[in-house]
mmCIF file of C-alpha atoms in Angstrom:
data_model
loop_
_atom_site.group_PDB
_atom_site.id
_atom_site.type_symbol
_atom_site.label_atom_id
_atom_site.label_comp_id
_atom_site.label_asym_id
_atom_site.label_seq_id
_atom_site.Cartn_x
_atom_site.Cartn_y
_atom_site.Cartn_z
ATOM 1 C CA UNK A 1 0.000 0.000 0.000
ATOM 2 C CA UNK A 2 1.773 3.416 -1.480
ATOM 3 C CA UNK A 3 1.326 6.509 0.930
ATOM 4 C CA UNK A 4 -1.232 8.792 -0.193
ATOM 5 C CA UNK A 5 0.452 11.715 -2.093
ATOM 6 C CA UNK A 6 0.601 14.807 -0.328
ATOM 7 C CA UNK A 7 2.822 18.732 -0.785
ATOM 8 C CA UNK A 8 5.827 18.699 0.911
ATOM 9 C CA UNK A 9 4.964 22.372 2.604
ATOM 10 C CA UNK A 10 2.595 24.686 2.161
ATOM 11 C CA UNK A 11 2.714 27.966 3.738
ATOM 12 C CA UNK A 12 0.840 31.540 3.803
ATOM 13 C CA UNK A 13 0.583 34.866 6.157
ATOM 14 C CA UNK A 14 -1.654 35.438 9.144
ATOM 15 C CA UNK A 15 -5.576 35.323 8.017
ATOM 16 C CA UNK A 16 -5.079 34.089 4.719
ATOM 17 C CA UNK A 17 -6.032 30.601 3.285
ATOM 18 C CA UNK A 18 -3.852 27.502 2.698
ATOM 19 C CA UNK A 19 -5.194 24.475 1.219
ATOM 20 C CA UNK A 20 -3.705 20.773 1.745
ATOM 21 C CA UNK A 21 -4.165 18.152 -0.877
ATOM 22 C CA UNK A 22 -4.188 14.463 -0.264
ATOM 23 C CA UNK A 23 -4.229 11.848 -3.522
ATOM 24 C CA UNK A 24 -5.297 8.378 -3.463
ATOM 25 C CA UNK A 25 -6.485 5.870 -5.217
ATOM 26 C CA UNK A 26 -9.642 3.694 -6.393
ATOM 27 C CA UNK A 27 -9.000 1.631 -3.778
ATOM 28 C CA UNK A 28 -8.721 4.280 -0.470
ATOM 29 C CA UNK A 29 -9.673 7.702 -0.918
ATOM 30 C CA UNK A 30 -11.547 7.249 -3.927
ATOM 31 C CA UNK A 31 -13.980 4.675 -2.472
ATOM 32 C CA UNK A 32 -14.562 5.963 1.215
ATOM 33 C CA UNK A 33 -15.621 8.601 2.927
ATOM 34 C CA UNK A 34 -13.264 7.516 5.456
ATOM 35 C CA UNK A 35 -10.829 10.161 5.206
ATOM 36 C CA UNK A 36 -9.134 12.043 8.472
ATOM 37 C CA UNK A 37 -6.652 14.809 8.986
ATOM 38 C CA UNK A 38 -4.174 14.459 11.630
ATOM 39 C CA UNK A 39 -1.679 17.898 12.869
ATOM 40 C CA UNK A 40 1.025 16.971 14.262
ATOM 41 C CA UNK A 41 3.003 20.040 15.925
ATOM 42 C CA UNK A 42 7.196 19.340 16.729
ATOM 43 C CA UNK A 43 7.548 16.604 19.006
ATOM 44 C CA UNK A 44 4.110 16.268 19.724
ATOM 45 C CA UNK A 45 1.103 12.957 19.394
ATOM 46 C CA UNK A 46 -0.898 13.719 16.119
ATOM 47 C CA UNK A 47 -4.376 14.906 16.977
ATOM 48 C CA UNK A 48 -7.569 14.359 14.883
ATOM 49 C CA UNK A 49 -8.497 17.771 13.460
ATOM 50 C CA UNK A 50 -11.009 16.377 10.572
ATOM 51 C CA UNK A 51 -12.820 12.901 9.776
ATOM 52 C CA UNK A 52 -15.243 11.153 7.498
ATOM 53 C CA UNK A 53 -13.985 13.887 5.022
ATOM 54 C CA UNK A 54 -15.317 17.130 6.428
ATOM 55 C CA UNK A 55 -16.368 16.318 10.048
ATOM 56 C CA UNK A 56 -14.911 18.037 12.939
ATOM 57 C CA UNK A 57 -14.400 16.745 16.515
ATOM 58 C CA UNK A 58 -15.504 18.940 19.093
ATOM 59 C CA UNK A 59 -12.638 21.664 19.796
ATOM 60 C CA UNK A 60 -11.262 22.120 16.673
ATOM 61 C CA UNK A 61 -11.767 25.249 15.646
ATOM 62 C CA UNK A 62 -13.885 26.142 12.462
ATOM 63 C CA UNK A 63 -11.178 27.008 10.457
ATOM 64 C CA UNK A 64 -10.591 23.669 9.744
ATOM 65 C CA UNK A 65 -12.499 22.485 7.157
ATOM 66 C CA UNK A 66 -12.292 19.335 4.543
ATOM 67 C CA UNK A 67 -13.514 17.980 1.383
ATOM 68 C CA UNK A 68 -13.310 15.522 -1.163
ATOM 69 C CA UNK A 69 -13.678 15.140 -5.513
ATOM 70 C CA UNK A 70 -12.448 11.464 -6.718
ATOM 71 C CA UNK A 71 -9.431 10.501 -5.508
ATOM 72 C CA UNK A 72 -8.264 13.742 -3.599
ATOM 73 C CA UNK A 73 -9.490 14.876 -0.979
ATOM 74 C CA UNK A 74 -8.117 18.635 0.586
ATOM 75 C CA UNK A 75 -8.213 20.289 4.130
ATOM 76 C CA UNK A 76 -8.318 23.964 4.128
ATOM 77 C CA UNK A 77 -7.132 26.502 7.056
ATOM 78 C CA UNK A 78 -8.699 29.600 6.701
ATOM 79 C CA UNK A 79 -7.929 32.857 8.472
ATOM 80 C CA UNK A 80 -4.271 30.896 8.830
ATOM 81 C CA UNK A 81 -2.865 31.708 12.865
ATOM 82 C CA UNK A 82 0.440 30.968 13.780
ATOM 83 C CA UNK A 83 -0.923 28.341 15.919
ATOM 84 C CA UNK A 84 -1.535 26.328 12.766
ATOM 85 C CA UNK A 85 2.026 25.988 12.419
ATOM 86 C CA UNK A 86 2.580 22.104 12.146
ATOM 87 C CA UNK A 87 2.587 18.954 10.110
ATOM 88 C CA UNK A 88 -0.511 17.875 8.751
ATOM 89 C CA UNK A 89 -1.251 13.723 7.936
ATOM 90 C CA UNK A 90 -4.224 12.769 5.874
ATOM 91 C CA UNK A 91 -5.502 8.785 6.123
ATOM 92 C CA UNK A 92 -7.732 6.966 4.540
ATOM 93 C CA UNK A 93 -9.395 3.378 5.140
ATOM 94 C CA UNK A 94 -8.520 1.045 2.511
ATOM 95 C CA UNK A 95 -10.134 -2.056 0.309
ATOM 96 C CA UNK A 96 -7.708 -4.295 1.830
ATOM 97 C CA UNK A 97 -9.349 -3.336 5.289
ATOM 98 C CA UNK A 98 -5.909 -1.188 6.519
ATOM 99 C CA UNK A 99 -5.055 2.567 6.720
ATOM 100 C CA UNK A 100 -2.998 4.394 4.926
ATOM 101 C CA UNK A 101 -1.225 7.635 5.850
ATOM 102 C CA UNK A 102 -0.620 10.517 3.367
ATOM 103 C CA UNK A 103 3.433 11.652 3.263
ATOM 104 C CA UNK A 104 2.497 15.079 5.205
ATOM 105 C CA UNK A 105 2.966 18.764 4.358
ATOM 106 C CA UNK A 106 4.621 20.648 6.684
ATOM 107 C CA UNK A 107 2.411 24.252 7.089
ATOM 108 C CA UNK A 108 4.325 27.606 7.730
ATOM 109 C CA UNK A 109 3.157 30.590 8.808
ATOM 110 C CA UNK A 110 5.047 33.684 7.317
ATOM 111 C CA UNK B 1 -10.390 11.067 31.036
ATOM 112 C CA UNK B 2 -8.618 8.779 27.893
ATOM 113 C CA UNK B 3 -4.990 8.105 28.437
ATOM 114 C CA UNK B 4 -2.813 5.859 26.332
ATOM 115 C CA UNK B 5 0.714 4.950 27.940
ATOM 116 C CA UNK B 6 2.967 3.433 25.574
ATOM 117 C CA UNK B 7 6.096 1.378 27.343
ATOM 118 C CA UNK B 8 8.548 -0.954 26.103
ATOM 119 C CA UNK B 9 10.790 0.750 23.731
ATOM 120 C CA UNK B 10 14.442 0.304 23.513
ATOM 121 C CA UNK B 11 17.283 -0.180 21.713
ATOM 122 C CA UNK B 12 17.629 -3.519 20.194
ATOM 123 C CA UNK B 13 20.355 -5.431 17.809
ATOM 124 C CA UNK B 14 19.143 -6.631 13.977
ATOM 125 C CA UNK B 15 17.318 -9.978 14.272
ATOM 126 C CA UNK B 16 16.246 -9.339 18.016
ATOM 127 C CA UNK B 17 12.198 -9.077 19.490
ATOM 128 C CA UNK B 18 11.004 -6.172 21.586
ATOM 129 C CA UNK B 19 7.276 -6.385 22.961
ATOM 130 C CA UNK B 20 5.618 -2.625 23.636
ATOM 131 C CA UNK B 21 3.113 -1.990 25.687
ATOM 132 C CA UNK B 22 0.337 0.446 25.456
ATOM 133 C CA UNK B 23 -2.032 0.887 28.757
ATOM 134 C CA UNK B 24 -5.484 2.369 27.961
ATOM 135 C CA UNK B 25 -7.773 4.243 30.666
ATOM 136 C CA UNK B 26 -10.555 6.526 30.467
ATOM 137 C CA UNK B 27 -12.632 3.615 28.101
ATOM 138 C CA UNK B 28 -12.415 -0.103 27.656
ATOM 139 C CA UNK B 29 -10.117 -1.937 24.548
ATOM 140 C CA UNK B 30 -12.622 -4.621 25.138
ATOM 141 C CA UNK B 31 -15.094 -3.402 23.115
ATOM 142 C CA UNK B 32 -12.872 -0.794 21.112
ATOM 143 C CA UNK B 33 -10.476 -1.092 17.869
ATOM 144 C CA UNK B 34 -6.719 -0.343 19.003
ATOM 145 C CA UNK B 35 -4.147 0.620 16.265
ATOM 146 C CA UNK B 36 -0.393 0.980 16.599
ATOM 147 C CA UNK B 37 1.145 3.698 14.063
ATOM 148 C CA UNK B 38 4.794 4.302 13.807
ATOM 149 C CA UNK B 39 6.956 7.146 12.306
ATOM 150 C CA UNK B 40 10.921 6.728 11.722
ATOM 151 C CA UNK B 41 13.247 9.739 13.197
ATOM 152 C CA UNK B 42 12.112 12.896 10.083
ATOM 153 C CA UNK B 43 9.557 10.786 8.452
ATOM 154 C CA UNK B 44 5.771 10.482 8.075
ATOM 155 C CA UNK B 45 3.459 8.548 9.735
ATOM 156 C CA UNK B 46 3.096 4.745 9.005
ATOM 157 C CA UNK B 47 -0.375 2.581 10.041
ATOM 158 C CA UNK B 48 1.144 -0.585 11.494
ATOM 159 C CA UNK B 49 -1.454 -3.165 12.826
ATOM 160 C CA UNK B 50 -5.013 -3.400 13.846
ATOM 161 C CA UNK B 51 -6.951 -5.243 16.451
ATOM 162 C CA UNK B 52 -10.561 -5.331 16.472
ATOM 163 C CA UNK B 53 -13.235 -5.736 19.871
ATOM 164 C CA UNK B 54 -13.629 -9.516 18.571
ATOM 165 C CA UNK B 55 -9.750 -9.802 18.642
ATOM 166 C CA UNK B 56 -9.565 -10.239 15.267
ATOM 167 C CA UNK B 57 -5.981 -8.708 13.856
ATOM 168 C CA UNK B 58 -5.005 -6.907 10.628
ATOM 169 C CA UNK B 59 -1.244 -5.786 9.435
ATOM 170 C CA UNK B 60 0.143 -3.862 7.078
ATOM 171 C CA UNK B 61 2.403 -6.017 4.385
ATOM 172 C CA UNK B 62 6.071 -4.904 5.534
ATOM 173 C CA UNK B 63 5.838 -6.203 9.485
ATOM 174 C CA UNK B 64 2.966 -9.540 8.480
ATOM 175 C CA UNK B 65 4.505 -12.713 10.238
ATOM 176 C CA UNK B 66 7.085 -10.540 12.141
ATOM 177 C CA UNK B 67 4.807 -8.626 14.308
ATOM 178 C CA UNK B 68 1.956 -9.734 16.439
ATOM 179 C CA UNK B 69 -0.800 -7.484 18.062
ATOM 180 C CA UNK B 70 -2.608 -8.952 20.811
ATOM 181 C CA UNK B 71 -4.818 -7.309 23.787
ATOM 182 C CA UNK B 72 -5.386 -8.054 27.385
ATOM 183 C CA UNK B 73 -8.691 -7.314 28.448
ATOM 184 C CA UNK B 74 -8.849 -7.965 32.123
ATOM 185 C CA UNK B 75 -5.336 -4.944 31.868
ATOM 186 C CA UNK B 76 -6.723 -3.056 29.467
ATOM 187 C CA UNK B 77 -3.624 -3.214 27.544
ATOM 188 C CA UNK B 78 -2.845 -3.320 24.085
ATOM 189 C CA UNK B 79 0.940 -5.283 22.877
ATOM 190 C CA UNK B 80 2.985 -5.518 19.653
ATOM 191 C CA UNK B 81 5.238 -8.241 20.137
ATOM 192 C CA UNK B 82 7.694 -7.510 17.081
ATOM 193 C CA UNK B 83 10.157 -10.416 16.159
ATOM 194 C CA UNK B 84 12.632 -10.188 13.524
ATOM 195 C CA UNK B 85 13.722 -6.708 13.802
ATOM 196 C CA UNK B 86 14.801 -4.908 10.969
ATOM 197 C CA UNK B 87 16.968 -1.168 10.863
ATOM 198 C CA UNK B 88 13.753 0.022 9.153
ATOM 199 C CA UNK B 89 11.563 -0.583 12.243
ATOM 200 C CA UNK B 90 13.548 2.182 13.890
ATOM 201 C CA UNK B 91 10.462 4.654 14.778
ATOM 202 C CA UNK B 92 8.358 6.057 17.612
ATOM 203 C CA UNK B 93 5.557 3.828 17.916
ATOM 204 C CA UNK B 94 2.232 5.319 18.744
ATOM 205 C CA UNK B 95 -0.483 3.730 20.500
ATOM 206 C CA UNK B 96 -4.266 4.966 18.853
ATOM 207 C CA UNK B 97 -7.582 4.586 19.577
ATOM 208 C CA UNK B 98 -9.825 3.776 16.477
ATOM 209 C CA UNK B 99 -13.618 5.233 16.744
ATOM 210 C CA UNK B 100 -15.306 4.542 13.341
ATOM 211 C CA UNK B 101 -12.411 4.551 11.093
ATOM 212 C CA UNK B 102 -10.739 7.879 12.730
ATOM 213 C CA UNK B 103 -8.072 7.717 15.643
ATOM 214 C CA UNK B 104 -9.866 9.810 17.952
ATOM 215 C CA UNK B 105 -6.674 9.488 20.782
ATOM 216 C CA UNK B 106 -2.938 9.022 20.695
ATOM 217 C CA UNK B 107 -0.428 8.139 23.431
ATOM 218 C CA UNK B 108 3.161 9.970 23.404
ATOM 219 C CA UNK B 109 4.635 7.371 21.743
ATOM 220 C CA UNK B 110 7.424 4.684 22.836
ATOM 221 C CA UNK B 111 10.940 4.585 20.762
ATOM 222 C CA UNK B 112 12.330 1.727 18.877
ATOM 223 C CA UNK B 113 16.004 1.589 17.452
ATOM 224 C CA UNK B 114 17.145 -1.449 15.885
ATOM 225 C CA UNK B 115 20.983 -0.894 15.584
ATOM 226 C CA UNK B 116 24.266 -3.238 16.139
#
């Protein structure tokens, strides 16, 4: 099972809008709705920002937002705080009833 | 409160077995999927195994009759008894709790280095 394709960084100024892609295939992203979004700050546990797509667990701020269109799905930050500064992990269930990680994207905040 | 409490880590030669540990509180493994995820020193993160409320087991390809998940329910504790050890096992190995396909909580994570 390849890891799911993602930018190496991404990065954008106070308030503004980054977006985060993640690309599958057929057999993970493109056939569930199964997809989370993990940040993962320095030397920290990842912690679930988004799942099933475009839900959010209680505490993460509104900001955070997700989506998906065939293979690829995409978590946006909008109104981009330096708090956001981390590294950001998609996963998505699989056919082969496993998970599969995306390769990250490191977010900066200039 | 959930808490996961990974233990167990070490260093360890090529060839040798380490078994981790990963104490759950706050809810009970019994009836919940447990995951292990690992990520070597600078890399990404990599889903490892699976086991399921019924105790059923799932793997990914690279670690599949080297690495065996199993669950105490009367500790509430979660293993990964990993034979064979390879340099590329070298990671921190995180402990997760799975709630409908998402890993809703993460321990800190317990170091493995496989290294003559």
């Amino acid at each position: 099972q390849s890891a799911l394709t993602q930018p190496p960084s991404v990065s954008g100024s106070p308030g503004q809008s980054v977006t985060i892609s993640c690309t599958g295939t057929d057999s993970d992203v493109g056939s569930y709705n199964r997809v989370s979004w993990y940040q993962q700050p320095p030397g920290t546990a990842p912690k679930l920002m988004i799942y099933d797509v475009s839900n959010r667990p209680s505490g993460v701020p509104d900001r955070f937002s997700g989506s998906k269109s065939g293979n690829t799905a995409s978590l946006t930050i909008s109104g981009l705080q330096t708090e956001d500064e981390a590294d950001y992990y998609c996963s998505s269930y699989t056919s082969s009833r496993t998970y599969v990680f995306g390769t990250g994207t490191k977010v900066t905040v200039l | 409160e959930v808490q996961l409490v990974e233990s167990g880590g070490g260093l360890v030669q090529p060839g040798g077995s380490l078994r981790l540990s990963c104490a759950a509180s706050g809810f009970n493994v019994k009836t919940t999927y447990m995951n292990w995820v690992r990520q070597a020193p600078g890399k990404g993160l990599e889903w490892v195994s699976v086991i399921y409320n019924n105790g059923g087991t799932s793997y990914t390809d690279s670690v599949k009759g080297r690495f065996t998940i199993s669950k105490d329910n009367s500790k509430n504790t979660v293993y990964l008894q990993m034979n064979s050890l390879r340099a590329e096992d070298t990671a921190l190995y995180y402990c997760a709790k799975e709630n409908y396909n998402k890993f809703d909580f993460w321990g800190q994570g317990t170091l493995v280095t496989v290294s003559s």
